[in-house]
PDB file of C-alpha atoms in Angstrom:
ATOM      1  CA  VAL B 239       1.493  36.062  -8.273  1.00  0.00           C
ATOM      2  CA  THR B 240       3.444  32.949  -7.246  1.00  0.00           C
ATOM      3  CA  ASP B 241       2.913  33.700  -3.564  1.00  0.00           C
ATOM      4  CA  SER B 242      -0.866  33.598  -4.061  1.00  0.00           C
ATOM      5  CA  ILE B 243      -1.047  30.095  -5.599  1.00  0.00           C
ATOM      6  CA  GLY B 244      -1.324  26.768  -3.788  1.00  0.00           C
ATOM      7  CA  GLU B 245       1.440  25.011  -5.713  1.00  0.00           C
ATOM      8  CA  GLY B 246       5.061  25.210  -4.674  1.00  0.00           C
ATOM      9  CA  VAL B 247       7.444  27.023  -7.014  1.00  0.00           C
ATOM     10  CA  LEU B 248      11.230  26.589  -7.093  1.00  0.00           C
ATOM     11  CA  ALA B 249      13.734  28.229  -9.418  1.00  0.00           C
ATOM     12  CA  ILE B 250      17.054  26.467  -9.953  1.00  0.00           C
ATOM     13  CA  ASP B 251      19.967  27.978 -11.852  1.00  0.00           C
ATOM     14  CA  SER B 252      22.320  26.193 -14.239  1.00  0.00           C
ATOM     15  CA  ASP B 253      24.593  25.286 -11.306  1.00  0.00           C
ATOM     16  CA  ARG B 254      21.646  23.555  -9.553  1.00  0.00           C
ATOM     17  CA  ARG B 255      21.438  26.297  -6.906  1.00  0.00           C
ATOM     18  CA  GLY B 256      18.174  27.651  -5.546  1.00  0.00           C
ATOM     19  CA  THR B 257      17.349  31.174  -6.720  1.00  0.00           C
ATOM     20  CA  TYR B 258      13.652  31.421  -5.802  1.00  0.00           C
ATOM     21  CA  MET B 259      11.114  29.682  -3.568  1.00  0.00           C
ATOM     22  CA  ASN B 260       7.527  30.791  -3.085  1.00  0.00           C
ATOM     23  CA  GLN B 261       5.550  30.723   0.167  1.00  0.00           C
ATOM     24  CA  ALA B 262       3.709  27.483  -0.613  1.00  0.00           C
ATOM     25  CA  ALA B 263       6.997  25.686  -1.266  1.00  0.00           C
ATOM     26  CA  GLN B 264       8.380  26.905   2.036  1.00  0.00           C
ATOM     27  CA  GLU B 265       5.311  25.674   3.910  1.00  0.00           C
ATOM     28  CA  MET B 266       5.283  22.258   2.221  1.00  0.00           C
ATOM     29  CA  LEU B 267       8.998  21.634   2.647  1.00  0.00           C
ATOM     30  CA  GLY B 268       9.669  23.356   5.953  1.00  0.00           C
ATOM     31  CA  TRP B 269      12.612  25.355   4.587  1.00  0.00           C
ATOM     32  CA  SER B 270      12.735  29.118   4.415  1.00  0.00           C
ATOM     33  CA  PHE B 271      14.040  30.654   1.214  1.00  0.00           C
ATOM     34  CA  GLU B 272      16.910  32.256   3.097  1.00  0.00           C
ATOM     35  CA  GLU B 273      18.047  28.798   4.238  1.00  0.00           C
ATOM     36  CA  LEU B 274      18.071  27.426   0.686  1.00  0.00           C
ATOM     37  CA  ARG B 275      19.177  30.464  -1.288  1.00  0.00           C
ATOM     38  CA  GLY B 276      22.322  29.580  -3.235  1.00  0.00           C
ATOM     39  CA  ARG B 277      22.402  25.944  -2.047  1.00  0.00           C
ATOM     40  CA  GLU B 278      22.578  22.992  -4.411  1.00  0.00           C
ATOM     41  CA  LEU B 279      18.938  21.915  -4.264  1.00  0.00           C
ATOM     42  CA  HIS B 280      19.226  18.409  -5.655  1.00  0.00           C
ATOM     43  CA  SER B 281      21.323  17.189  -2.731  1.00  0.00           C
ATOM     44  CA  VAL B 282      19.057  18.924  -0.217  1.00  0.00           C
ATOM     45  CA  LEU B 283      15.538  18.253  -1.559  1.00  0.00           C
ATOM     46  CA  HIS B 284      15.670  15.552  -4.181  1.00  0.00           C
ATOM     47  CA  ASN B 285      18.383  12.995  -3.492  1.00  0.00           C
ATOM     48  CA  GLN B 286      16.141   9.933  -3.050  1.00  0.00           C
ATOM     49  CA  LYS B 287      14.047   7.750  -5.316  1.00  0.00           C
ATOM     50  CA  LEU B 288      10.604   6.463  -4.334  1.00  0.00           C
ATOM     51  CA  ASP B 289      12.156   3.287  -2.954  1.00  0.00           C
ATOM     52  CA  GLY B 290      14.588   5.284  -0.787  1.00  0.00           C
ATOM     53  CA  SER B 291      17.679   4.567  -2.875  1.00  0.00           C
ATOM     54  CA  VAL B 292      20.037   7.327  -3.973  1.00  0.00           C
ATOM     55  CA  LEU B 293      18.951   9.530  -6.891  1.00  0.00           C
ATOM     56  CA  THR B 294      21.971  10.857  -8.763  1.00  0.00           C
ATOM     57  CA  THR B 295      22.076  14.214 -10.539  1.00  0.00           C
ATOM     58  CA  ALA B 296      22.306  12.365 -13.855  1.00  0.00           C
ATOM     59  CA  GLU B 297      18.957  10.663 -13.149  1.00  0.00           C
ATOM     60  CA  CYS B 298      17.179  13.752 -11.787  1.00  0.00           C
ATOM     61  CA  PRO B 299      14.199  14.690 -14.017  1.00  0.00           C
ATOM     62  CA  MET B 300      14.265  18.307 -12.809  1.00  0.00           C
ATOM     63  CA  LEU B 301      17.852  18.775 -13.882  1.00  0.00           C
ATOM     64  CA  ALA B 302      17.071  17.095 -17.198  1.00  0.00           C
ATOM     65  CA  ALA B 303      14.818  20.054 -17.990  1.00  0.00           C
ATOM     66  CA  SER B 304      17.826  22.363 -17.734  1.00  0.00           C
ATOM     67  CA  ARG B 305      20.119  19.978 -19.513  1.00  0.00           C
ATOM     68  CA  ASP B 306      17.835  19.002 -22.419  1.00  0.00           C
ATOM     69  CA  GLY B 307      15.678  22.116 -22.716  1.00  0.00           C
ATOM     70  CA  GLN B 308      12.474  20.059 -22.502  1.00  0.00           C
ATOM     71  CA  VAL B 309       9.490  20.339 -20.178  1.00  0.00           C
ATOM     72  CA  VAL B 310       9.407  17.342 -17.819  1.00  0.00           C
ATOM     73  CA  ARG B 311       6.254  16.144 -16.028  1.00  0.00           C
ATOM     74  CA  VAL B 312       6.564  13.672 -13.128  1.00  0.00           C
ATOM     75  CA  GLU B 313       3.380  12.339 -11.501  1.00  0.00           C
ATOM     76  CA  ASP B 314       4.874  10.480  -8.528  1.00  0.00           C
ATOM     77  CA  ASP B 315       8.097  11.475  -6.784  1.00  0.00           C
ATOM     78  CA  VAL B 316       9.351  12.573  -3.368  1.00  0.00           C
ATOM     79  CA  PHE B 317      11.003  15.700  -1.972  1.00  0.00           C
ATOM     80  CA  ILE B 318      12.816  15.769   1.366  1.00  0.00           C
ATOM     81  CA  ARG B 319      11.500  18.119   4.038  1.00  0.00           C
ATOM     82  CA  ARG B 320      13.713  20.071   6.395  1.00  0.00           C
ATOM     83  CA  ASP B 321      12.996  17.553   9.194  1.00  0.00           C
ATOM     84  CA  GLY B 322      14.135  14.665   6.988  1.00  0.00           C
ATOM     85  CA  THR B 323      10.663  13.290   6.256  1.00  0.00           C
ATOM     86  CA  ARG B 324       9.521  12.673   2.700  1.00  0.00           C
ATOM     87  CA  VAL B 325       6.609  14.395   0.984  1.00  0.00           C
ATOM     88  CA  PRO B 326       5.074  12.752  -2.122  1.00  0.00           C
ATOM     89  CA  VAL B 327       4.902  15.242  -4.975  1.00  0.00           C
ATOM     90  CA  ALA B 328       3.940  15.652  -8.607  1.00  0.00           C
ATOM     91  CA  TYR B 329       5.724  18.379 -10.523  1.00  0.00           C
ATOM     92  CA  THR B 330       6.511  20.028 -13.809  1.00  0.00           C
ATOM     93  CA  ALA B 331      10.057  21.211 -14.506  1.00  0.00           C
ATOM     94  CA  SER B 332      10.432  23.740 -17.328  1.00  0.00           C
ATOM     95  CA  PRO B 333      13.667  25.145 -18.719  1.00  0.00           C
ATOM     96  CA  PHE B 334      14.268  28.798 -17.865  1.00  0.00           C
ATOM     97  CA  VAL B 335      15.413  30.464 -21.053  1.00  0.00           C
ATOM     98  CA  THR B 336      17.130  33.852 -21.262  1.00  0.00           C
ATOM     99  CA  LYS B 337      18.745  35.643 -24.179  1.00  0.00           C
ATOM    100  CA  HIS B 338      21.932  33.800 -23.261  1.00  0.00           C
ATOM    101  CA  GLY B 339      20.262  30.402 -23.534  1.00  0.00           C
ATOM    102  CA  ILE B 340      18.979  27.960 -20.927  1.00  0.00           C
ATOM    103  CA  ASP B 341      19.743  29.249 -17.472  1.00  0.00           C
ATOM    104  CA  GLY B 342      18.243  26.598 -15.210  1.00  0.00           C
ATOM    105  CA  CYS B 343      14.667  25.521 -14.652  1.00  0.00           C
ATOM    106  CA  VAL B 344      11.477  26.395 -12.825  1.00  0.00           C
ATOM    107  CA  VAL B 345       9.729  23.620 -10.868  1.00  0.00           C
ATOM    108  CA  VAL B 346       6.028  23.822 -10.000  1.00  0.00           C
ATOM    109  CA  PHE B 347       4.995  21.059  -7.585  1.00  0.00           C
ATOM    110  CA  GLU B 348       2.099  19.900  -5.426  1.00  0.00           C
ATOM    111  CA  ASP B 349       1.777  17.664  -2.384  1.00  0.00           C
ATOM    112  CA  ILE B 350      -0.034  14.488  -3.511  1.00  0.00           C
ATOM    113  CA  THR B 351      -0.308  12.818  -0.093  1.00  0.00           C
ATOM    114  CA  GLU B 352      -4.116  12.875  -0.152  1.00  0.00           C
ATOM    115  CA  ARG B 353      -4.265  11.804  -3.796  1.00  0.00           C
ATOM    116  CA  LYS B 354      -2.052   8.805  -3.125  1.00  0.00           C
ATOM    117  CA  ALA B 355      -4.025   7.883  -0.023  1.00  0.00           C
ATOM    118  CA  ALA B 356      -7.265   8.000  -2.032  1.00  0.00           C
ATOM    119  CA  ALA B 357      -5.742   5.845  -4.781  1.00  0.00           C
ATOM    120  CA  GLN B 358      -4.572   3.324  -2.201  1.00  0.00           C
ATOM    121  CA  ARG B 359      -8.063   3.196  -0.682  1.00  0.00           C
ATOM    122  CA  VAL B 360      -9.553   2.497  -4.115  1.00  0.00           C
ATOM    123  CA  GLU B 361      -6.937  -0.197  -4.717  1.00  0.00           C
ATOM    124  CA  ARG B 362      -7.718  -1.813  -1.358  1.00  0.00           C
ATOM    125  CA  ASP B 363     -11.451  -1.714  -2.090  1.00  0.00           C
ATOM    126  CA  LEU B 364     -10.937  -3.346  -5.480  1.00  0.00           C
ATOM    127  CA  ASP B 365      -8.744  -5.991  -3.878  1.00  0.00           C
ATOM    128  CA  LYS B 366     -11.434  -6.684  -1.279  1.00  0.00           C
ATOM    129  CA  LEU B 367     -14.087  -7.055  -3.983  1.00  0.00           C
ATOM    130  CA  ALA B 368     -11.856  -9.505  -5.818  1.00  0.00           C
ATOM    131  CA  TRP B 369     -11.405 -11.536  -2.621  1.00  0.00           C
ATOM    132  CA  LEU B 370     -15.154 -11.392  -2.006  1.00  0.00           C
ATOM    133  CA  GLN B 371     -15.826 -13.102  -5.315  1.00  0.00           C
ATOM    134  CA  ARG B 372     -13.118 -15.686  -4.656  1.00  0.00           C
ATOM    135  CA  ILE B 373     -14.697 -16.503  -1.274  1.00  0.00           C
ATOM    136  CA  LYS B 374     -18.154 -16.881  -2.835  1.00  0.00           C
ATOM    137  CA  ASP B 375     -16.743 -19.171  -5.516  1.00  0.00           C
ATOM    138  CA  ALA B 376     -14.877 -21.243  -2.896  1.00  0.00           C
ATOM    139  CA  LEU B 377     -18.096 -21.700  -0.901  1.00  0.00           C
ATOM    140  CA  THR B 378     -20.027 -22.724  -4.005  1.00  0.00           C
ATOM    141  CA  GLU B 379     -17.315 -25.082  -5.232  1.00  0.00           C
ATOM    142  CA  GLU B 380     -16.460 -26.554  -1.799  1.00  0.00           C
ATOM    143  CA  ARG B 381     -12.864 -25.394  -1.958  1.00  0.00           C
ATOM    144  CA  PHE B 382     -12.256 -25.067   1.766  1.00  0.00           C
ATOM    145  CA  VAL B 383     -10.224 -27.602   3.743  1.00  0.00           C
ATOM    146  CA  LEU B 384      -9.512 -28.105   7.449  1.00  0.00           C
ATOM    147  CA  HIS B 385      -6.042 -28.794   8.817  1.00  0.00           C
ATOM    148  CA  ALA B 386      -5.692 -30.404  12.235  1.00  0.00           C
ATOM    149  CA  GLN B 387      -3.260 -28.838  14.679  1.00  0.00           C
ATOM    150  CA  PRO B 388      -2.511 -31.149  17.642  1.00  0.00           C
ATOM    151  CA  ILE B 389      -3.129 -29.935  21.191  1.00  0.00           C
ATOM    152  CA  ILE B 390      -0.482 -31.548  23.396  1.00  0.00           C
ATOM    153  CA  ASP B 391      -0.794 -32.504  27.045  1.00  0.00           C
ATOM    154  CA  LEU B 392       2.496 -31.177  28.443  1.00  0.00           C
ATOM    155  CA  ARG B 393       2.516 -33.763  31.237  1.00  0.00           C
ATOM    156  CA  THR B 394       2.380 -36.771  28.921  1.00  0.00           C
ATOM    157  CA  GLY B 395       3.450 -35.351  25.563  1.00  0.00           C
ATOM    158  CA  GLU B 396       0.395 -36.896  23.929  1.00  0.00           C
ATOM    159  CA  ALA B 397      -1.976 -35.220  21.494  1.00  0.00           C
ATOM    160  CA  VAL B 398      -5.270 -35.037  23.376  1.00  0.00           C
ATOM    161  CA  GLN B 399      -7.283 -33.012  20.884  1.00  0.00           C
ATOM    162  CA  ARG B 400      -7.075 -31.358  17.501  1.00  0.00           C
ATOM    163  CA  GLU B 401      -7.763 -27.738  16.639  1.00  0.00           C
ATOM    164  CA  LEU B 402      -9.172 -27.486  13.123  1.00  0.00           C
ATOM    165  CA  LEU B 403      -7.890 -24.554  11.066  1.00  0.00           C
ATOM    166  CA  ILE B 404      -9.399 -23.513   7.753  1.00  0.00           C
ATOM    167  CA  ARG B 405      -7.608 -22.996   4.445  1.00  0.00           C
ATOM    168  CA  MET B 406      -8.937 -22.034   1.030  1.00  0.00           C
ATOM    169  CA  GLN B 407      -7.887 -23.950  -2.050  1.00  0.00           C
ATOM    170  CA  ASP B 408      -7.071 -21.697  -4.974  1.00  0.00           C
ATOM    171  CA  THR B 409      -7.942 -22.724  -8.509  1.00  0.00           C
ATOM    172  CA  ASP B 410      -5.679 -23.292 -11.437  1.00  0.00           C
ATOM    173  CA  ASP B 411      -6.747 -20.615 -13.936  1.00  0.00           C
ATOM    174  CA  GLU B 412      -6.250 -22.915 -16.906  1.00  0.00           C
ATOM    175  CA  SER B 413      -7.714 -26.217 -15.713  1.00  0.00           C
ATOM    176  CA  GLY B 414     -10.027 -25.045 -12.939  1.00  0.00           C
ATOM    177  CA  ALA B 415      -8.558 -27.682 -10.632  1.00  0.00           C
ATOM    178  CA  SER B 416      -7.779 -26.911  -6.994  1.00  0.00           C
ATOM    179  CA  GLY B 417      -4.337 -25.407  -6.571  1.00  0.00           C
ATOM    180  CA  LYS B 418      -2.306 -23.931  -3.733  1.00  0.00           C
ATOM    181  CA  LEU B 419      -3.648 -23.378  -0.222  1.00  0.00           C
ATOM    182  CA  ILE B 420      -4.452 -19.816   0.843  1.00  0.00           C
ATOM    183  CA  SER B 421      -3.882 -18.658   4.411  1.00  0.00           C
ATOM    184  CA  PRO B 422      -7.012 -17.571   6.342  1.00  0.00           C
ATOM    185  CA  GLY B 423      -5.392 -14.239   7.109  1.00  0.00           C
ATOM    186  CA  LEU B 424      -5.926 -13.289   3.470  1.00  0.00           C
ATOM    187  CA  PHE B 425      -9.634 -14.065   3.162  1.00  0.00           C
ATOM    188  CA  LEU B 426     -11.238 -14.160   6.628  1.00  0.00           C
ATOM    189  CA  PRO B 427     -11.009 -10.364   7.253  1.00  0.00           C
ATOM    190  CA  VAL B 428     -12.877  -9.753   3.983  1.00  0.00           C
ATOM    191  CA  ALA B 429     -15.438 -12.430   4.872  1.00  0.00           C
ATOM    192  CA  GLU B 430     -15.947 -10.726   8.245  1.00  0.00           C
ATOM    193  CA  GLU B 431     -16.376  -7.292   6.681  1.00  0.00           C
ATOM    194  CA  TYR B 432     -18.862  -8.388   4.001  1.00  0.00           C
ATOM    195  CA  GLY B 433     -20.944 -10.814   6.072  1.00  0.00           C
ATOM    196  CA  LEU B 434     -19.765 -14.113   4.568  1.00  0.00           C
ATOM    197  CA  ILE B 435     -18.094 -15.261   7.763  1.00  0.00           C
ATOM    198  CA  THR B 436     -21.241 -16.968   9.084  1.00  0.00           C
ATOM    199  CA  GLU B 437     -21.452 -19.122   5.934  1.00  0.00           C
ATOM    200  CA  ILE B 438     -17.814 -20.113   6.401  1.00  0.00           C
ATOM    201  CA  ASP B 439     -18.412 -20.861  10.105  1.00  0.00           C
ATOM    202  CA  ARG B 440     -21.362 -23.110   9.250  1.00  0.00           C
ATOM    203  CA  TRP B 441     -19.221 -24.979   6.762  1.00  0.00           C
ATOM    204  CA  VAL B 442     -16.540 -25.423   9.443  1.00  0.00           C
ATOM    205  CA  ILE B 443     -19.086 -26.711  11.955  1.00  0.00           C
ATOM    206  CA  ASP B 444     -20.599 -29.159   9.462  1.00  0.00           C
ATOM    207  CA  ARG B 445     -17.246 -30.523   8.392  1.00  0.00           C
ATOM    208  CA  SER B 446     -15.760 -30.695  11.893  1.00  0.00           C
ATOM    209  CA  THR B 447     -18.727 -32.612  13.294  1.00  0.00           C
ATOM    210  CA  GLU B 448     -18.354 -35.120  10.464  1.00  0.00           C
ATOM    211  CA  LEU B 449     -14.656 -35.521  11.285  1.00  0.00           C
ATOM    212  CA  ALA B 450     -15.316 -35.867  15.019  1.00  0.00           C
ATOM    213  CA  ALA B 451     -18.002 -38.482  14.349  1.00  0.00           C
ATOM    214  CA  ALA B 452     -15.776 -40.417  11.954  1.00  0.00           C
ATOM    215  CA  THR B 453     -12.777 -40.516  14.299  1.00  0.00           C
ATOM    216  CA  GLY B 454     -14.604 -40.694  17.603  1.00  0.00           C
ATOM    217  CA  LYS B 455     -12.336 -37.993  18.949  1.00  0.00           C
ATOM    218  CA  PRO B 456     -13.213 -34.427  19.996  1.00  0.00           C
ATOM    219  CA  VAL B 457     -12.021 -31.475  17.977  1.00  0.00           C
ATOM    220  CA  GLN B 458     -11.802 -27.763  18.648  1.00  0.00           C
ATOM    221  CA  ILE B 459     -12.851 -25.106  16.136  1.00  0.00           C
ATOM    222  CA  ASN B 460     -12.813 -21.338  15.885  1.00  0.00           C
ATOM    223  CA  VAL B 461     -15.915 -19.349  14.972  1.00  0.00           C
ATOM    224  CA  SER B 462     -16.430 -15.619  14.651  1.00  0.00           C
ATOM    225  CA  ALA B 463     -18.082 -13.355  17.199  1.00  0.00           C
ATOM    226  CA  ARG B 464     -20.815 -12.733  14.650  1.00  0.00           C
ATOM    227  CA  SER B 465     -21.656 -16.435  14.544  1.00  0.00           C
ATOM    228  CA  VAL B 466     -21.472 -16.835  18.327  1.00  0.00           C
ATOM    229  CA  SER B 467     -24.047 -14.052  18.705  1.00  0.00           C
ATOM    230  CA  ASP B 468     -26.340 -15.571  16.044  1.00  0.00           C
ATOM    231  CA  PRO B 469     -29.273 -17.407  17.741  1.00  0.00           C
ATOM    232  CA  LEU B 470     -29.725 -19.532  14.605  1.00  0.00           C
ATOM    233  CA  LEU B 471     -26.239 -21.023  14.885  1.00  0.00           C
ATOM    234  CA  VAL B 472     -27.291 -23.756  17.332  1.00  0.00           C
TER     235      VAL B 472
END
């Protein structure tokens, strides 16, 4: 039965040694059962935390099932493959009870690589939508600023022009006043993806021409490929 299911199954005795491993577990972890039979499985498969630090036997949820006689469910953990790479897993560890008492545990686990990737995609999409609203608000509330970076003539050491670089001013949540400056690397990619970059470019052009006119000095600006290819830009 266990060889016909998609989940991996491991049996661990009271001395933390492997006593059973189904086919799915072997395929997911890259170990054959003969290689792991009788070995202390915690040190081989489960000796790291999510952050890569050492996981001791005292902290191991799987071994807690044997020790405490309780079913343990873990939604996000890692096992170590035979080649040393890590596979994200979710698992249930249940105490294995015989007439002599608890005699280890049975672990049923699944590879959650795709699940985690999907969750990360959703998180990124939500983050992008949040940035999209912040960009729209910044355009409406005129919360962009330009910083001038000098362009130096190497022969004379003099600043001959200025390159204008955009920043977004964040808002203070309590007062609504402009707060810290936000780097363009955080908001321009989202503006590019969702079509707001041309509005930002037009704001940059308007503001930079005002600055050039006020100072009587030329400035350089950066605009997106989308704006350059827009016949209405001129």
